[in-house]
Amino acid sequence: MPKLWNDTITAHRQAVRDALLDTTASLVAENGLASVTMTQIAEQAGIGRATLYKYFPDVESIMRAWHERRVGGHLQQMAEIVERGGSVEQRLEKVLGTYAMIDHEHHHGELVAVLHQGGHVGHAQAHLQELVRALLVEGAEAGVVRSDVPADELARYSLSALSATSSLRSKAAVRRLVTVTLSGLRAQTDG
Amino acid sequence: MPKLWNDTITAHRQAVRDALLDTTASLVAENGLASVTMTQIAEQAGIGRATLYKYFPDVESIMRAWHERRVGGHLQQMAEIVERGGSVEQRLEKVLGTYAMIDHEHHHGELVAVLHQGGHVGHAQAHLQELVRALLVEGAEAGVVRSDVPADELARYSLSALSATSSLRSKAAVRRLVTVTLSGLRAQTDG
């Protein structure tokens, strides 16, 4: 087969896959994970059940793929903030603020345990940790981030501190948490 | 039965229970949870199996009771630090430092999932959260803790930030994490 044809097949498969993730995610959001079936998904997506099973073995695996795609999107979003320029302080504030808001908005409900079963969450966490670490190194060199603590430890501190968002009720509280977390990172002038 | 006799029975049962927790904890520490049996525990503790079953239905429930006792001991230790006097800054540093060290030293290994099944961990966490919150209110009144963020949120921040200890390798790193966390809490002088 010519290369162009292969590319077309790959693009087609990707488009079907994306549509299946979207369809399943909205069915699950409406009805809850437990009540959505593969038959419903096939019907809603307008493909045969046999075709659906060529893509995914069950509803949970579709939801994990959907979550993986979303987590990937969030990481991409944060990497873009880091690269976009602006002062290191602004970028740090933006990255941590974005992370905190995502964490706050998405970490609710029964789905979390299922979605986090894949290894992708661990990988994303490691990737994010590295992204924040690099930014902190840059900040320490610029004299705005404390240099008495290794950047690796400061990155762990930041992500742990921000995990408190899951227990906060308002966006204002999330913003305050980001402010407090950033205070801990700042270059210290006192003894 | 006279009250004194009842007291004696209660004290005796408590002593047996304590001894069973100690015996089981050391057997589990030596051999791992999976390989310790109720028969071994009865033998090691010098009581009959029938008597042992009057106290506990299985090894896991003994380990949970042991963990509950230990968590209670840690809470007691932290409450004493709070009440002991000294400046609020010193007590805050001591409480968070002690919590971080306990978390660092004990949160390893396969046991954690089993031990945390009881509701006691949630209760202890709520108790600790309240203890830290009260100390932060005192600190804000004394002008050493920031007052732009509610003490309740600062307490959540502190405990979340310190949960990073589980991924730190050295005690020096744990001490640095406590320092960074405390910096976030400090009354802010800059804009």
XYZ file of C-alpha atoms in Angstrom:
382
model
C 0.000 0.000 0.000
C 1.259 3.510 -0.757
C 2.321 5.577 2.249
C -0.462 8.088 1.726
C -3.051 5.339 2.156
C -1.437 4.196 5.416
C -1.486 7.772 6.686
C -5.148 7.997 5.809
C -5.921 4.799 7.724
C -3.957 6.006 10.748
C -5.747 9.350 10.696
C -9.103 7.597 10.340
C -8.416 5.251 13.240
C -7.311 8.202 15.367
C -10.489 10.120 14.505
C -12.698 7.117 15.410
C -10.770 6.631 18.638
C -11.142 10.316 19.586
C -14.861 10.216 18.821
C -15.255 7.091 20.995
C -13.503 8.809 23.904
C -15.754 11.867 23.600
C -18.936 9.803 23.297
C -18.068 7.595 26.261
C -17.008 10.511 28.444
C -20.303 12.303 27.926
C -22.346 9.112 28.494
C -20.427 8.475 31.728
C -20.797 12.103 32.822
C -24.563 11.822 32.286
C -25.266 8.359 33.656
C -22.300 7.311 35.816
C -19.649 4.734 34.977
C -21.600 1.720 36.264
C -24.601 2.181 33.979
C -22.866 2.753 30.622
C -22.551 -0.303 28.346
C -20.459 -1.049 25.246
C -23.706 -1.408 23.258
C -24.796 2.115 24.202
C -21.412 3.500 23.227
C -21.483 1.751 19.822
C -25.019 3.030 19.160
C -24.247 6.565 20.228
C -21.026 6.642 18.169
C -22.793 5.131 15.157
C -20.469 2.135 14.718
C -20.990 -1.618 15.095
C -20.272 -3.346 18.402
C -17.706 -5.584 16.686
C -15.831 -2.521 15.449
C -15.948 -0.951 18.903
C -14.338 -4.073 20.397
C -11.477 -3.726 17.901
C -10.647 -0.451 19.635
C -11.346 -1.173 23.291
C -12.164 -4.228 25.430
C -14.471 -2.425 27.915
C -15.901 0.873 29.147
C -13.231 1.326 31.812
C -10.415 1.073 29.286
C -12.123 3.748 27.142
C -12.399 6.017 30.170
C -8.742 5.437 31.019
C -7.745 6.327 27.437
C -9.935 9.419 27.682
C -8.262 10.398 30.968
C -4.815 9.760 29.513
C -5.638 12.074 26.613
C -6.869 14.744 29.017
C -3.867 14.467 31.328
C -1.636 14.733 28.258
C -3.502 17.896 27.246
C -2.977 19.433 30.682
C 0.735 18.657 30.601
C 0.966 20.215 27.145
C -0.809 23.302 28.495
C 1.698 23.614 31.341
C 4.712 23.034 29.103
C 3.446 25.868 26.896
C 3.200 28.212 29.886
C 6.807 27.411 30.783
C 8.029 28.062 27.249
C 5.874 31.110 26.573
C 8.280 33.550 28.163
C 7.656 36.242 30.736
C 9.531 36.444 34.015
C 10.280 33.187 35.796
C 8.133 34.373 38.709
C 5.143 34.918 36.447
C 5.583 31.534 34.773
C 5.958 29.753 38.106
C 2.834 31.405 39.432
C 0.955 30.535 36.245
C 2.097 26.894 36.173
C 1.309 26.249 39.831
C -1.954 28.174 39.595
C -3.048 26.199 36.537
C -2.106 22.903 38.145
C -3.995 23.782 41.328
C -7.122 24.767 39.400
C -7.056 21.586 37.293
C -6.587 19.504 40.425
C -9.405 21.337 42.156
C -11.860 21.045 39.271
C -11.241 17.464 38.292
C -10.522 15.536 41.439
C -14.043 14.892 42.517
C -16.331 11.914 42.267
C -16.208 8.174 42.036
C -14.262 7.997 38.781
C -10.875 8.985 40.145
C -9.892 5.546 41.450
C -10.637 3.868 38.098
C -8.971 6.590 36.034
C -5.784 6.515 38.052
C -5.228 2.786 37.590
C -3.177 3.288 34.443
C 0.531 4.030 34.673
C -0.026 7.279 32.766
C -0.835 9.282 35.905
C 2.510 8.376 37.463
C 4.295 9.315 34.234
C 2.439 12.618 33.995
C 3.262 13.382 37.632
C 6.964 12.705 36.983
C 6.866 14.869 33.863
C 5.188 17.726 35.734
C 7.612 17.372 38.636
C 10.507 17.739 36.170
C 8.886 20.734 34.475
C 8.445 22.533 37.805
C 11.953 21.549 38.922
C 13.532 23.105 35.804
C 11.558 26.305 36.360
C 12.706 26.432 39.993
C 16.344 26.011 38.940
C 15.880 28.950 36.591
C 14.228 30.918 39.407
C 17.066 30.176 41.841
C 19.593 31.357 39.243
C 17.564 34.553 38.804
C 17.575 35.017 42.592
C 13.783 34.897 43.016
C 13.532 31.297 44.241
C 15.280 30.179 47.429
C 18.578 28.406 46.790
C 19.050 26.866 50.251
C 16.930 23.843 49.268
C 17.473 21.632 46.168
C 15.042 22.416 43.327
C 13.970 18.766 43.253
C 12.757 18.993 46.867
C 11.060 22.340 46.216
C 9.181 20.795 43.279
C 7.949 17.939 45.519
C 6.934 20.469 48.153
C 4.975 22.530 45.580
C 2.988 19.622 44.177
C 2.272 18.174 47.624
C 1.178 21.514 49.041
C -1.150 22.069 46.084
C -2.730 18.640 46.530
C -4.680 20.271 49.383
C -6.925 21.770 46.669
C -9.014 18.602 46.689
C -10.277 19.545 50.176
C -10.917 23.212 49.376
C -14.396 24.446 48.511
C -13.862 27.668 46.548
C -11.647 28.915 43.744
C -10.678 31.835 45.969
C -9.326 29.317 48.511
C -7.361 27.591 45.723
C -5.819 30.918 44.727
C -4.866 31.583 48.354
C -3.240 28.148 48.538
C -1.153 28.973 45.456
C -0.068 32.252 47.084
C 0.950 30.480 50.298
C 2.814 27.765 48.372
C 4.700 30.402 46.360
C 5.675 32.200 49.607
C 7.431 29.036 50.697
C 9.456 29.001 47.475
C 10.550 32.619 47.543
C 14.192 33.580 48.136
C 14.469 34.227 51.878
C 15.828 37.514 53.113
C 15.451 36.949 56.870
C 17.777 34.826 58.977
C -18.889 -7.418 92.059
C -17.204 -4.584 93.942
C -15.946 -1.694 91.810
C -12.332 -2.454 92.669
C -12.666 -5.947 91.190
C -14.120 -4.524 87.988
C -11.214 -2.114 87.759
C -8.794 -4.984 88.178
C -10.440 -6.950 85.372
C -10.407 -3.939 83.084
C -6.745 -3.301 83.843
C -5.926 -6.968 83.266
C -7.737 -7.048 79.919
C -5.957 -3.865 78.895
C -2.586 -5.355 79.836
C -3.281 -8.540 77.837
C -4.468 -6.472 74.877
C -1.342 -4.299 74.989
C 0.886 -7.360 75.185
C -0.906 -8.895 72.182
C -0.363 -5.737 70.137
C 3.346 -5.688 70.999
C 3.829 -9.386 70.278
C 2.011 -9.204 66.953
C 3.782 -6.041 65.839
C 7.189 -7.596 66.415
C 6.213 -10.859 64.688
C 4.915 -8.884 61.684
C 8.017 -6.680 61.637
C 10.190 -9.808 61.559
C 8.243 -12.010 59.171
C 5.806 -9.835 57.227
C 2.044 -9.626 57.649
C 1.214 -12.528 55.315
C 3.226 -15.147 57.207
C 2.074 -14.458 60.786
C -0.710 -16.702 62.131
C -3.036 -16.460 65.133
C -1.462 -19.677 66.490
C 2.004 -18.115 66.438
C 0.713 -15.030 68.226
C -1.006 -17.098 70.954
C 2.161 -19.162 71.476
C 4.450 -16.166 71.562
C 2.141 -14.292 73.947
C 1.746 -17.369 76.178
C -2.049 -17.564 76.031
C -4.461 -20.085 74.537
C -5.800 -19.640 71.003
C -9.377 -19.543 72.348
C -8.451 -16.658 74.639
C -6.740 -14.828 71.782
C -9.923 -15.060 69.693
C -11.864 -13.446 72.549
C -9.716 -10.373 71.956
C -9.314 -10.288 68.180
C -10.788 -12.118 65.166
C -7.624 -12.047 63.003
C -4.065 -10.795 62.583
C -5.093 -7.753 60.537
C -7.448 -6.518 63.244
C -4.628 -6.805 65.801
C -2.337 -4.790 63.550
C -5.030 -2.162 63.073
C -5.499 -1.904 66.855
C -1.723 -1.618 67.198
C -1.622 1.151 64.596
C -4.539 2.941 66.253
C -2.659 2.869 69.557
C 0.453 4.230 67.883
C -1.383 6.975 66.014
C -3.055 7.924 69.322
C 0.383 8.096 70.936
C 1.667 10.401 68.204
C -1.337 12.703 68.561
C -0.782 12.788 72.319
C 2.867 13.690 71.687
C 1.861 16.586 69.432
C -0.845 17.839 71.792
C 1.805 17.928 74.541
C 4.128 20.011 72.358
C 1.317 22.510 71.765
C 0.535 22.765 75.474
C 4.126 22.762 76.681
C 4.599 26.502 76.226
C 7.360 28.397 74.485
C 6.726 30.884 71.703
C 4.051 30.006 69.168
C 6.734 29.961 66.457
C 8.769 27.378 68.373
C 5.736 25.207 69.021
C 4.605 25.390 65.408
C 8.054 24.429 64.197
C 8.175 21.574 66.715
C 4.709 20.240 65.878
C 5.230 20.327 62.115
C 8.755 18.977 62.462
C 7.575 16.087 64.638
C 4.707 15.298 62.279
C 7.029 15.336 59.262
C 9.540 13.019 60.951
C 6.829 10.558 62.018
C 5.391 10.570 58.507
C 8.836 10.065 57.015
C 9.811 7.224 59.333
C 6.601 5.248 59.312
C 5.080 5.567 55.880
C 7.016 2.861 54.163
C 6.228 -0.683 53.237
C 3.333 -2.921 52.388
C 1.500 -2.523 55.685
C 0.195 0.996 55.136
C -2.846 0.022 53.039
C -4.032 -2.500 55.658
C -3.346 -0.223 58.619
C -5.218 2.712 57.119
C -8.440 0.749 56.566
C -9.815 1.706 59.971
C -11.591 5.017 60.423
C -9.064 5.972 63.100
C -6.606 7.482 60.602
C -9.251 9.893 59.321
C -10.131 10.837 62.890
C -6.494 11.345 63.824
C -5.959 13.483 60.722
C -8.961 15.665 61.633
C -7.705 15.957 65.209
C -4.218 16.954 64.042
C -5.662 19.410 61.521
C -7.612 21.074 64.360
C -4.552 21.139 66.626
C -2.459 22.857 63.938
C -5.311 25.213 63.069
C -5.603 26.410 66.681
C -1.854 27.006 66.820
C -2.006 29.006 63.568
C -4.838 31.175 64.944
C -2.639 31.890 67.958
C 0.271 32.651 65.635
C -1.785 35.042 63.507
C -2.896 36.870 66.660
C 0.744 37.140 67.715
C 1.618 38.527 64.271
C 4.044 35.732 63.324
C 1.692 33.762 61.085
C 0.127 35.332 57.985
C -3.413 36.571 58.516
C -4.395 36.999 54.851
C -5.422 33.328 54.616
C -7.842 31.513 56.993
C -6.077 29.326 59.572
C -8.114 26.330 58.435
C -6.659 26.610 54.909
C -3.146 27.152 56.273
C -3.488 23.976 58.334
C -4.513 22.002 55.224
C -1.584 23.523 53.323
C 0.854 22.535 56.094
C -0.223 18.913 56.314
C -0.370 18.519 52.523
C 3.030 20.106 52.008
C 4.554 17.825 54.649
C 3.082 14.736 53.018
C 5.965 15.076 50.528
C 8.168 13.502 53.224
C 7.174 10.055 52.001
C 9.176 10.695 48.798
C 12.227 12.178 50.540
C 15.260 10.077 51.230
C 17.062 11.798 54.122
C 16.170 13.382 57.444
C 18.035 16.501 56.303
C 15.624 16.745 53.355
C 12.669 16.370 55.761
C 14.034 19.219 57.889
C 14.392 21.384 54.776
C 10.793 20.606 53.812
C 9.637 21.758 57.266
C 11.610 25.006 56.809
C 10.058 25.650 53.398
C 6.556 24.860 54.685
C 7.034 27.246 57.611
C 8.180 29.997 55.199
C 4.823 29.729 53.477
C 3.046 30.289 56.805
C 5.051 33.282 57.936
C 3.499 36.769 58.136
C 4.320 38.428 54.821
C 6.093 41.763 54.789
C 6.448 42.216 51.033
C 3.626 43.232 48.689
